[in-house]
């Protein structure tokens, strides 16, 4: 199906005001955004327009009842300066999983991909090329009924805006194992990108930051024993010569970077286990001297190397990052595929 997108380009590009060398993550927005609205059971009026404020009713149901979901992805330039996307179909599939769980309408893949491609094309000059930088893409959908009362909205808006970004974590991070608060339960919404998940994580994360940690490691809601994820990343640990990552069991987000890392590692002959991982197992491996690596994986951070893990008051200090075979291999391989410096043998790149 051909999607016809109405285009209204800005007469006042802001690009000349941007200092691309010194961008703080998530603070600079490119010139345009893509928007499509849902009413009467249909997605209507796809358009690209200048990035700017939108008018909302005070009774907007997303604001009161949290029917709001989002995605996070990136565009890069290849070695010839041409724009490209990394596994965008995975993002629309995951967004539609989120939509389903939150009683929101699914967005047809062709509207998502076409809107994304045309938007990135129009703001192609905003894609930074410095190592570790990218054009971050933020698709999101929210309920727009002006109605007070708890029931699924009948009207929705879907928008994508973009922002040039540098690395999310400029240096290895220190994390603390969370044993009081809970991120998700089975049967809840932890496996989708519902906005409320992030609102609920702010106080626990803020408290950890006040203690001097960058992030928390969420543990299961029943026993606070099994590791789940951390911030906006999935977790990996290397014990001996085995790479471990928590299995997707309904409480953690199925990260696209996680899935890609598993594929790269298996392809390189590493032993990868997706299963329940207890903190006890990690602490024992540390005591035996076989905890070789720990890192988070996610679109924003790519590979967030963990410097230390605080568990029950004890700091487990990981080996120096230069010595980490697995996280360095993944960072170089994924980073290389993003910008076509490394062959895209899995067919993950979509050219624009
Ligand atoms: C809670 C959470 N876990 C994990 C991830 C990593 O997912 P991805 O690799 O698709 O960015 C994210 C980021 O989207 C996240 O928000």
JSON list of N, CA and C in Angstrom, two decimals, residues 166-216:
[
{"chain": "A", "resi": 166, "resn": "UNK", "atom": "N", "xyz": [24.85, 12.06, 21.40]},
{"chain": "A", "resi": 166, "resn": "UNK", "atom": "CA", "xyz": [26.14, 11.39, 21.60]},
{"chain": "A", "resi": 166, "resn": "UNK", "atom": "C", "xyz": [25.91, 10.19, 22.51]},
{"chain": "A", "resi": 167, "resn": "UNK", "atom": "N", "xyz": [27.00, 9.61, 23.02]},
{"chain": "A", "resi": 167, "resn": "UNK", "atom": "CA", "xyz": [26.87, 8.43, 23.89]},
{"chain": "A", "resi": 167, "resn": "UNK", "atom": "C", "xyz": [25.99, 8.75, 25.09]},
{"chain": "A", "resi": 168, "resn": "UNK", "atom": "N", "xyz": [25.21, 7.78, 25.50]},
{"chain": "A", "resi": 168, "resn": "UNK", "atom": "CA", "xyz": [24.31, 7.94, 26.64]},
{"chain": "A", "resi": 168, "resn": "UNK", "atom": "C", "xyz": [25.10, 7.92, 27.95]},
{"chain": "A", "resi": 169, "resn": "UNK", "atom": "N", "xyz": [25.99, 6.93, 28.07]},
{"chain": "A", "resi": 169, "resn": "UNK", "atom": "CA", "xyz": [26.87, 6.87, 29.24]},
{"chain": "A", "resi": 169, "resn": "UNK", "atom": "C", "xyz": [28.30, 7.09, 28.76]},
{"chain": "A", "resi": 170, "resn": "UNK", "atom": "N", "xyz": [28.90, 8.22, 29.05]},
{"chain": "A", "resi": 170, "resn": "UNK", "atom": "CA", "xyz": [30.26, 8.45, 28.55]},
{"chain": "A", "resi": 170, "resn": "UNK", "atom": "C", "xyz": [31.30, 7.55, 29.21]},
{"chain": "A", "resi": 171, "resn": "UNK", "atom": "N", "xyz": [30.98, 6.98, 30.40]},
{"chain": "A", "resi": 171, "resn": "UNK", "atom": "CA", "xyz": [31.97, 6.09, 31.05]},
{"chain": "A", "resi": 171, "resn": "UNK", "atom": "C", "xyz": [31.28, 4.89, 31.71]},
{"chain": "A", "resi": 172, "resn": "UNK", "atom": "N", "xyz": [32.07, 3.87, 32.11]},
{"chain": "A", "resi": 172, "resn": "UNK", "atom": "CA", "xyz": [31.45, 2.69, 32.74]},
{"chain": "A", "resi": 172, "resn": "UNK", "atom": "C", "xyz": [30.62, 3.09, 33.96]},
{"chain": "A", "resi": 173, "resn": "UNK", "atom": "N", "xyz": [29.55, 2.33, 34.21]},
{"chain": "A", "resi": 173, "resn": "UNK", "atom": "CA", "xyz": [28.61, 2.74, 35.26]},
{"chain": "A", "resi": 173, "resn": "UNK", "atom": "C", "xyz": [28.69, 1.86, 36.51]},
{"chain": "A", "resi": 174, "resn": "UNK", "atom": "N", "xyz": [28.29, 2.44, 37.61]},
{"chain": "A", "resi": 174, "resn": "UNK", "atom": "CA", "xyz": [28.18, 1.70, 38.87]},
{"chain": "A", "resi": 174, "resn": "UNK", "atom": "C", "xyz": [26.71, 1.49, 39.17]},
{"chain": "A", "resi": 175, "resn": "UNK", "atom": "N", "xyz": [26.36, 0.27, 39.53]},
{"chain": "A", "resi": 175, "resn": "UNK", "atom": "CA", "xyz": [24.94, -0.05, 39.75]},
{"chain": "A", "resi": 175, "resn": "UNK", "atom": "C", "xyz": [24.73, -0.66, 41.13]},
{"chain": "A", "resi": 176, "resn": "UNK", "atom": "N", "xyz": [23.50, -0.57, 41.60]},
{"chain": "A", "resi": 176, "resn": "UNK", "atom": "CA", "xyz": [23.17, -1.15, 42.91]},
{"chain": "A", "resi": 176, "resn": "UNK", "atom": "C", "xyz": [21.96, -2.07, 42.72]},
{"chain": "A", "resi": 177, "resn": "UNK", "atom": "N", "xyz": [22.00, -3.22, 43.38]},
{"chain": "A", "resi": 177, "resn": "UNK", "atom": "CA", "xyz": [20.90, -4.18, 43.25]},
{"chain": "A", "resi": 177, "resn": "UNK", "atom": "C", "xyz": [19.72, -3.71, 44.09]},
{"chain": "A", "resi": 178, "resn": "UNK", "atom": "N", "xyz": [18.56, -3.57, 43.45]},
{"chain": "A", "resi": 178, "resn": "UNK", "atom": "CA", "xyz": [17.36, -3.05, 44.12]},
{"chain": "A", "resi": 178, "resn": "UNK", "atom": "C", "xyz": [16.66, -4.17, 44.88]},
{"chain": "A", "resi": 179, "resn": "UNK", "atom": "N", "xyz": [16.47, -3.96, 46.17]},
{"chain": "A", "resi": 179, "resn": "UNK", "atom": "CA", "xyz": [15.81, -5.01, 46.96]},
{"chain": "A", "resi": 179, "resn": "UNK", "atom": "C", "xyz": [14.57, -4.50, 47.70]},
{"chain": "A", "resi": 180, "resn": "UNK", "atom": "N", "xyz": [14.15, -3.28, 47.36]},
{"chain": "A", "resi": 180, "resn": "UNK", "atom": "CA", "xyz": [12.95, -2.75, 48.02]},
{"chain": "A", "resi": 180, "resn": "UNK", "atom": "C", "xyz": [11.85, -2.53, 46.98]},
{"chain": "A", "resi": 181, "resn": "UNK", "atom": "N", "xyz": [12.14, -1.74, 45.96]},
{"chain": "A", "resi": 181, "resn": "UNK", "atom": "CA", "xyz": [11.13, -1.45, 44.95]},
{"chain": "A", "resi": 181, "resn": "UNK", "atom": "C", "xyz": [11.08, -2.55, 43.88]},
{"chain": "A", "resi": 182, "resn": "UNK", "atom": "N", "xyz": [9.97, -2.58, 43.15]},
{"chain": "A", "resi": 182, "resn": "UNK", "atom": "CA", "xyz": [9.78, -3.58, 42.09]},
{"chain": "A", "resi": 182, "resn": "UNK", "atom": "C", "xyz": [9.43, -2.87, 40.80]},
{"chain": "A", "resi": 183, "resn": "UNK", "atom": "N", "xyz": [10.03, -3.29, 39.70]},
{"chain": "A", "resi": 183, "resn": "UNK", "atom": "CA", "xyz": [9.69, -2.69, 38.40]},
{"chain": "A", "resi": 183, "resn": "UNK", "atom": "C", "xyz": [8.48, -3.35, 37.77]},
{"chain": "A", "resi": 184, "resn": "UNK", "atom": "N", "xyz": [8.41, -4.70, 37.85]},
{"chain": "A", "resi": 184, "resn": "UNK", "atom": "CA", "xyz": [7.36, -5.40, 37.10]},
{"chain": "A", "resi": 184, "resn": "UNK", "atom": "C", "xyz": [7.03, -6.74, 37.72]},
{"chain": "A", "resi": 185, "resn": "UNK", "atom": "N", "xyz": [5.80, -7.15, 37.51]},
{"chain": "A", "resi": 185, "resn": "UNK", "atom": "CA", "xyz": [5.33, -8.48, 37.92]},
{"chain": "A", "resi": 185, "resn": "UNK", "atom": "C", "xyz": [4.83, -9.22, 36.69]},
{"chain": "A", "resi": 186, "resn": "UNK", "atom": "N", "xyz": [4.81, -10.53, 36.78]},
{"chain": "A", "resi": 186, "resn": "UNK", "atom": "CA", "xyz": [4.21, -11.32, 35.71]},
{"chain": "A", "resi": 186, "resn": "UNK", "atom": "C", "xyz": [2.74, -10.95, 35.59]},
{"chain": "A", "resi": 187, "resn": "UNK", "atom": "N", "xyz": [2.31, -10.75, 34.36]},
{"chain": "A", "resi": 187, "resn": "UNK", "atom": "CA", "xyz": [0.92, -10.33, 34.16]},
{"chain": "A", "resi": 187, "resn": "UNK", "atom": "C", "xyz": [0.77, -8.82, 34.09]},
{"chain": "A", "resi": 188, "resn": "UNK", "atom": "N", "xyz": [1.82, -8.10, 34.45]},
{"chain": "A", "resi": 188, "resn": "UNK", "atom": "CA", "xyz": [1.79, -6.64, 34.39]},
{"chain": "A", "resi": 188, "resn": "UNK", "atom": "C", "xyz": [2.23, -6.12, 33.03]},
{"chain": "A", "resi": 189, "resn": "UNK", "atom": "N", "xyz": [2.88, -4.95, 33.02]},
{"chain": "A", "resi": 189, "resn": "UNK", "atom": "CA", "xyz": [3.22, -4.32, 31.74]},
{"chain": "A", "resi": 189, "resn": "UNK", "atom": "C", "xyz": [4.74, -4.15, 31.56]},
{"chain": "A", "resi": 190, "resn": "UNK", "atom": "N", "xyz": [5.51, -4.87, 32.39]},
{"chain": "A", "resi": 190, "resn": "UNK", "atom": "CA", "xyz": [6.97, -4.73, 32.33]},
{"chain": "A", "resi": 190, "resn": "UNK", "atom": "C", "xyz": [7.57, -5.12, 30.99]},
{"chain": "A", "resi": 191, "resn": "UNK", "atom": "N", "xyz": [6.87, -5.96, 30.22]},
{"chain": "A", "resi": 191, "resn": "UNK", "atom": "CA", "xyz": [7.42, -6.45, 28.94]},
{"chain": "A", "resi": 191, "resn": "UNK", "atom": "C", "xyz": [7.13, -5.49, 27.80]},
{"chain": "A", "resi": 192, "resn": "UNK", "atom": "N", "xyz": [6.43, -4.39, 28.08]},
{"chain": "A", "resi": 192, "resn": "UNK", "atom": "CA", "xyz": [6.16, -3.42, 26.99]},
{"chain": "A", "resi": 192, "resn": "UNK", "atom": "C", "xyz": [6.69, -2.04, 27.37]},
{"chain": "A", "resi": 193, "resn": "UNK", "atom": "N", "xyz": [6.72, -1.17, 26.36]},
{"chain": "A", "resi": 193, "resn": "UNK", "atom": "CA", "xyz": [7.25, 0.18, 26.61]},
{"chain": "A", "resi": 193, "resn": "UNK", "atom": "C", "xyz": [6.09, 1.13, 26.93]},
{"chain": "A", "resi": 194, "resn": "UNK", "atom": "N", "xyz": [5.48, 0.88, 28.08]},
{"chain": "A", "resi": 194, "resn": "UNK", "atom": "CA", "xyz": [4.41, 1.75, 28.55]},
{"chain": "A", "resi": 194, "resn": "UNK", "atom": "C", "xyz": [5.05, 2.88, 29.33]},
{"chain": "A", "resi": 195, "resn": "UNK", "atom": "N", "xyz": [4.59, 4.12, 29.06]},
{"chain": "A", "resi": 195, "resn": "UNK", "atom": "CA", "xyz": [5.22, 5.29, 29.68]},
{"chain": "A", "resi": 195, "resn": "UNK", "atom": "C", "xyz": [5.27, 5.18, 31.21]},
{"chain": "A", "resi": 196, "resn": "UNK", "atom": "N", "xyz": [4.20, 4.63, 31.79]},
{"chain": "A", "resi": 196, "resn": "UNK", "atom": "CA", "xyz": [4.12, 4.54, 33.25]},
{"chain": "A", "resi": 196, "resn": "UNK", "atom": "C", "xyz": [5.23, 3.72, 33.88]},
{"chain": "A", "resi": 197, "resn": "UNK", "atom": "N", "xyz": [5.79, 2.75, 33.15]},
{"chain": "A", "resi": 197, "resn": "UNK", "atom": "CA", "xyz": [6.91, 1.96, 33.68]},
{"chain": "A", "resi": 197, "resn": "UNK", "atom": "C", "xyz": [8.07, 2.89, 34.05]},
{"chain": "A", "resi": 198, "resn": "UNK", "atom": "N", "xyz": [8.25, 3.91, 33.23]},
{"chain": "A", "resi": 198, "resn": "UNK", "atom": "CA", "xyz": [9.41, 4.79, 33.41]},
{"chain": "A", "resi": 198, "resn": "UNK", "atom": "C", "xyz": [9.12, 5.80, 34.53]},
{"chain": "A", "resi": 199, "resn": "UNK", "atom": "N", "xyz": [7.88, 6.26, 34.61]},
{"chain": "A", "resi": 199, "resn": "UNK", "atom": "CA", "xyz": [7.50, 7.16, 35.70]},
{"chain": "A", "resi": 199, "resn": "UNK", "atom": "C", "xyz": [7.71, 6.47, 37.05]},
{"chain": "A", "resi": 200, "resn": "UNK", "atom": "N", "xyz": [7.35, 5.18, 37.10]},
{"chain": "A", "resi": 200, "resn": "UNK", "atom": "CA", "xyz": [7.46, 4.43, 38.36]},
{"chain": "A", "resi": 200, "resn": "UNK", "atom": "C", "xyz": [8.90, 4.14, 38.73]},
{"chain": "A", "resi": 201, "resn": "UNK", "atom": "N", "xyz": [9.79, 4.19, 37.76]},
{"chain": "A", "resi": 201, "resn": "UNK", "atom": "CA", "xyz": [11.20, 3.84, 38.04]},
{"chain": "A", "resi": 201, "resn": "UNK", "atom": "C", "xyz": [11.99, 5.05, 38.55]},
{"chain": "A", "resi": 202, "resn": "UNK", "atom": "N", "xyz": [11.38, 6.23, 38.47]},
{"chain": "A", "resi": 202, "resn": "UNK", "atom": "CA", "xyz": [12.18, 7.43, 38.74]},
{"chain": "A", "resi": 202, "resn": "UNK", "atom": "C", "xyz": [12.60, 7.58, 40.21]},
{"chain": "A", "resi": 203, "resn": "UNK", "atom": "N", "xyz": [11.68, 7.35, 41.12]},
{"chain": "A", "resi": 203, "resn": "UNK", "atom": "CA", "xyz": [12.04, 7.50, 42.54]},
{"chain": "A", "resi": 203, "resn": "UNK", "atom": "C", "xyz": [13.12, 6.49, 42.95]},
{"chain": "A", "resi": 204, "resn": "UNK", "atom": "N", "xyz": [12.93, 5.18, 42.66]},
{"chain": "A", "resi": 204, "resn": "UNK", "atom": "CA", "xyz": [13.99, 4.23, 43.01]},
{"chain": "A", "resi": 204, "resn": "UNK", "atom": "C", "xyz": [15.34, 4.59, 42.39]},
{"chain": "A", "resi": 205, "resn": "UNK", "atom": "N", "xyz": [15.33, 5.03, 41.15]},
{"chain": "A", "resi": 205, "resn": "UNK", "atom": "CA", "xyz": [16.60, 5.37, 40.48]},
{"chain": "A", "resi": 205, "resn": "UNK", "atom": "C", "xyz": [17.21, 6.62, 41.12]},
{"chain": "A", "resi": 206, "resn": "UNK", "atom": "N", "xyz": [16.36, 7.58, 41.41]},
{"chain": "A", "resi": 206, "resn": "UNK", "atom": "CA", "xyz": [16.84, 8.82, 42.05]},
{"chain": "A", "resi": 206, "resn": "UNK", "atom": "C", "xyz": [17.47, 8.49, 43.41]},
{"chain": "A", "resi": 207, "resn": "UNK", "atom": "N", "xyz": [16.84, 7.62, 44.16]},
{"chain": "A", "resi": 207, "resn": "UNK", "atom": "CA", "xyz": [17.39, 7.25, 45.48]},
{"chain": "A", "resi": 207, "resn": "UNK", "atom": "C", "xyz": [18.76, 6.58, 45.32]},
{"chain": "A", "resi": 208, "resn": "UNK", "atom": "N", "xyz": [18.88, 5.72, 44.31]},
{"chain": "A", "resi": 208, "resn": "UNK", "atom": "CA", "xyz": [20.17, 5.06, 44.06]},
{"chain": "A", "resi": 208, "resn": "UNK", "atom": "C", "xyz": [21.22, 6.09, 43.65]},
{"chain": "A", "resi": 209, "resn": "UNK", "atom": "N", "xyz": [20.80, 7.06, 42.86]},
{"chain": "A", "resi": 209, "resn": "UNK", "atom": "CA", "xyz": [21.75, 8.09, 42.42]},
{"chain": "A", "resi": 209, "resn": "UNK", "atom": "C", "xyz": [22.21, 8.94, 43.60]},
{"chain": "A", "resi": 210, "resn": "UNK", "atom": "N", "xyz": [21.31, 9.15, 44.53]},
{"chain": "A", "resi": 210, "resn": "UNK", "atom": "CA", "xyz": [21.72, 9.91, 45.73]},
{"chain": "A", "resi": 210, "resn": "UNK", "atom": "C", "xyz": [22.74, 9.14, 46.55]},
{"chain": "A", "resi": 211, "resn": "UNK", "atom": "N", "xyz": [22.72, 7.80, 46.43]},
{"chain": "A", "resi": 211, "resn": "UNK", "atom": "CA", "xyz": [23.74, 7.00, 47.15]},
{"chain": "A", "resi": 211, "resn": "UNK", "atom": "C", "xyz": [25.03, 6.90, 46.33]},
{"chain": "A", "resi": 212, "resn": "UNK", "atom": "N", "xyz": [25.03, 7.49, 45.13]},
{"chain": "A", "resi": 212, "resn": "UNK", "atom": "CA", "xyz": [26.25, 7.51, 44.33]},
{"chain": "A", "resi": 212, "resn": "UNK", "atom": "C", "xyz": [26.29, 6.50, 43.19]},
{"chain": "A", "resi": 213, "resn": "UNK", "atom": "N", "xyz": [25.15, 5.85, 42.90]},
{"chain": "A", "resi": 213, "resn": "UNK", "atom": "CA", "xyz": [25.14, 4.87, 41.80]},
{"chain": "A", "resi": 213, "resn": "UNK", "atom": "C", "xyz": [24.47, 5.47, 40.56]},
{"chain": "A", "resi": 214, "resn": "UNK", "atom": "N", "xyz": [24.88, 4.98, 39.41]},
{"chain": "A", "resi": 214, "resn": "UNK", "atom": "CA", "xyz": [24.29, 5.51, 38.17]},
{"chain": "A", "resi": 214, "resn": "UNK", "atom": "C", "xyz": [22.93, 4.89, 37.90]},
{"chain": "A", "resi": 215, "resn": "UNK", "atom": "N", "xyz": [22.77, 3.64, 38.26]},
{"chain": "A", "resi": 215, "resn": "UNK", "atom": "CA", "xyz": [21.56, 2.90, 37.90]},
{"chain": "A", "resi": 215, "resn": "UNK", "atom": "C", "xyz": [21.28, 1.81, 38.92]},
{"chain": "A", "resi": 216, "resn": "UNK", "atom": "N", "xyz": [20.07, 1.24, 38.82]},
{"chain": "A", "resi": 216, "resn": "UNK", "atom": "CA", "xyz": [19.78, 0.10, 39.67]},
{"chain": "A", "resi": 216, "resn": "UNK", "atom": "C", "xyz": [19.65, -1.16, 38.83]}
]
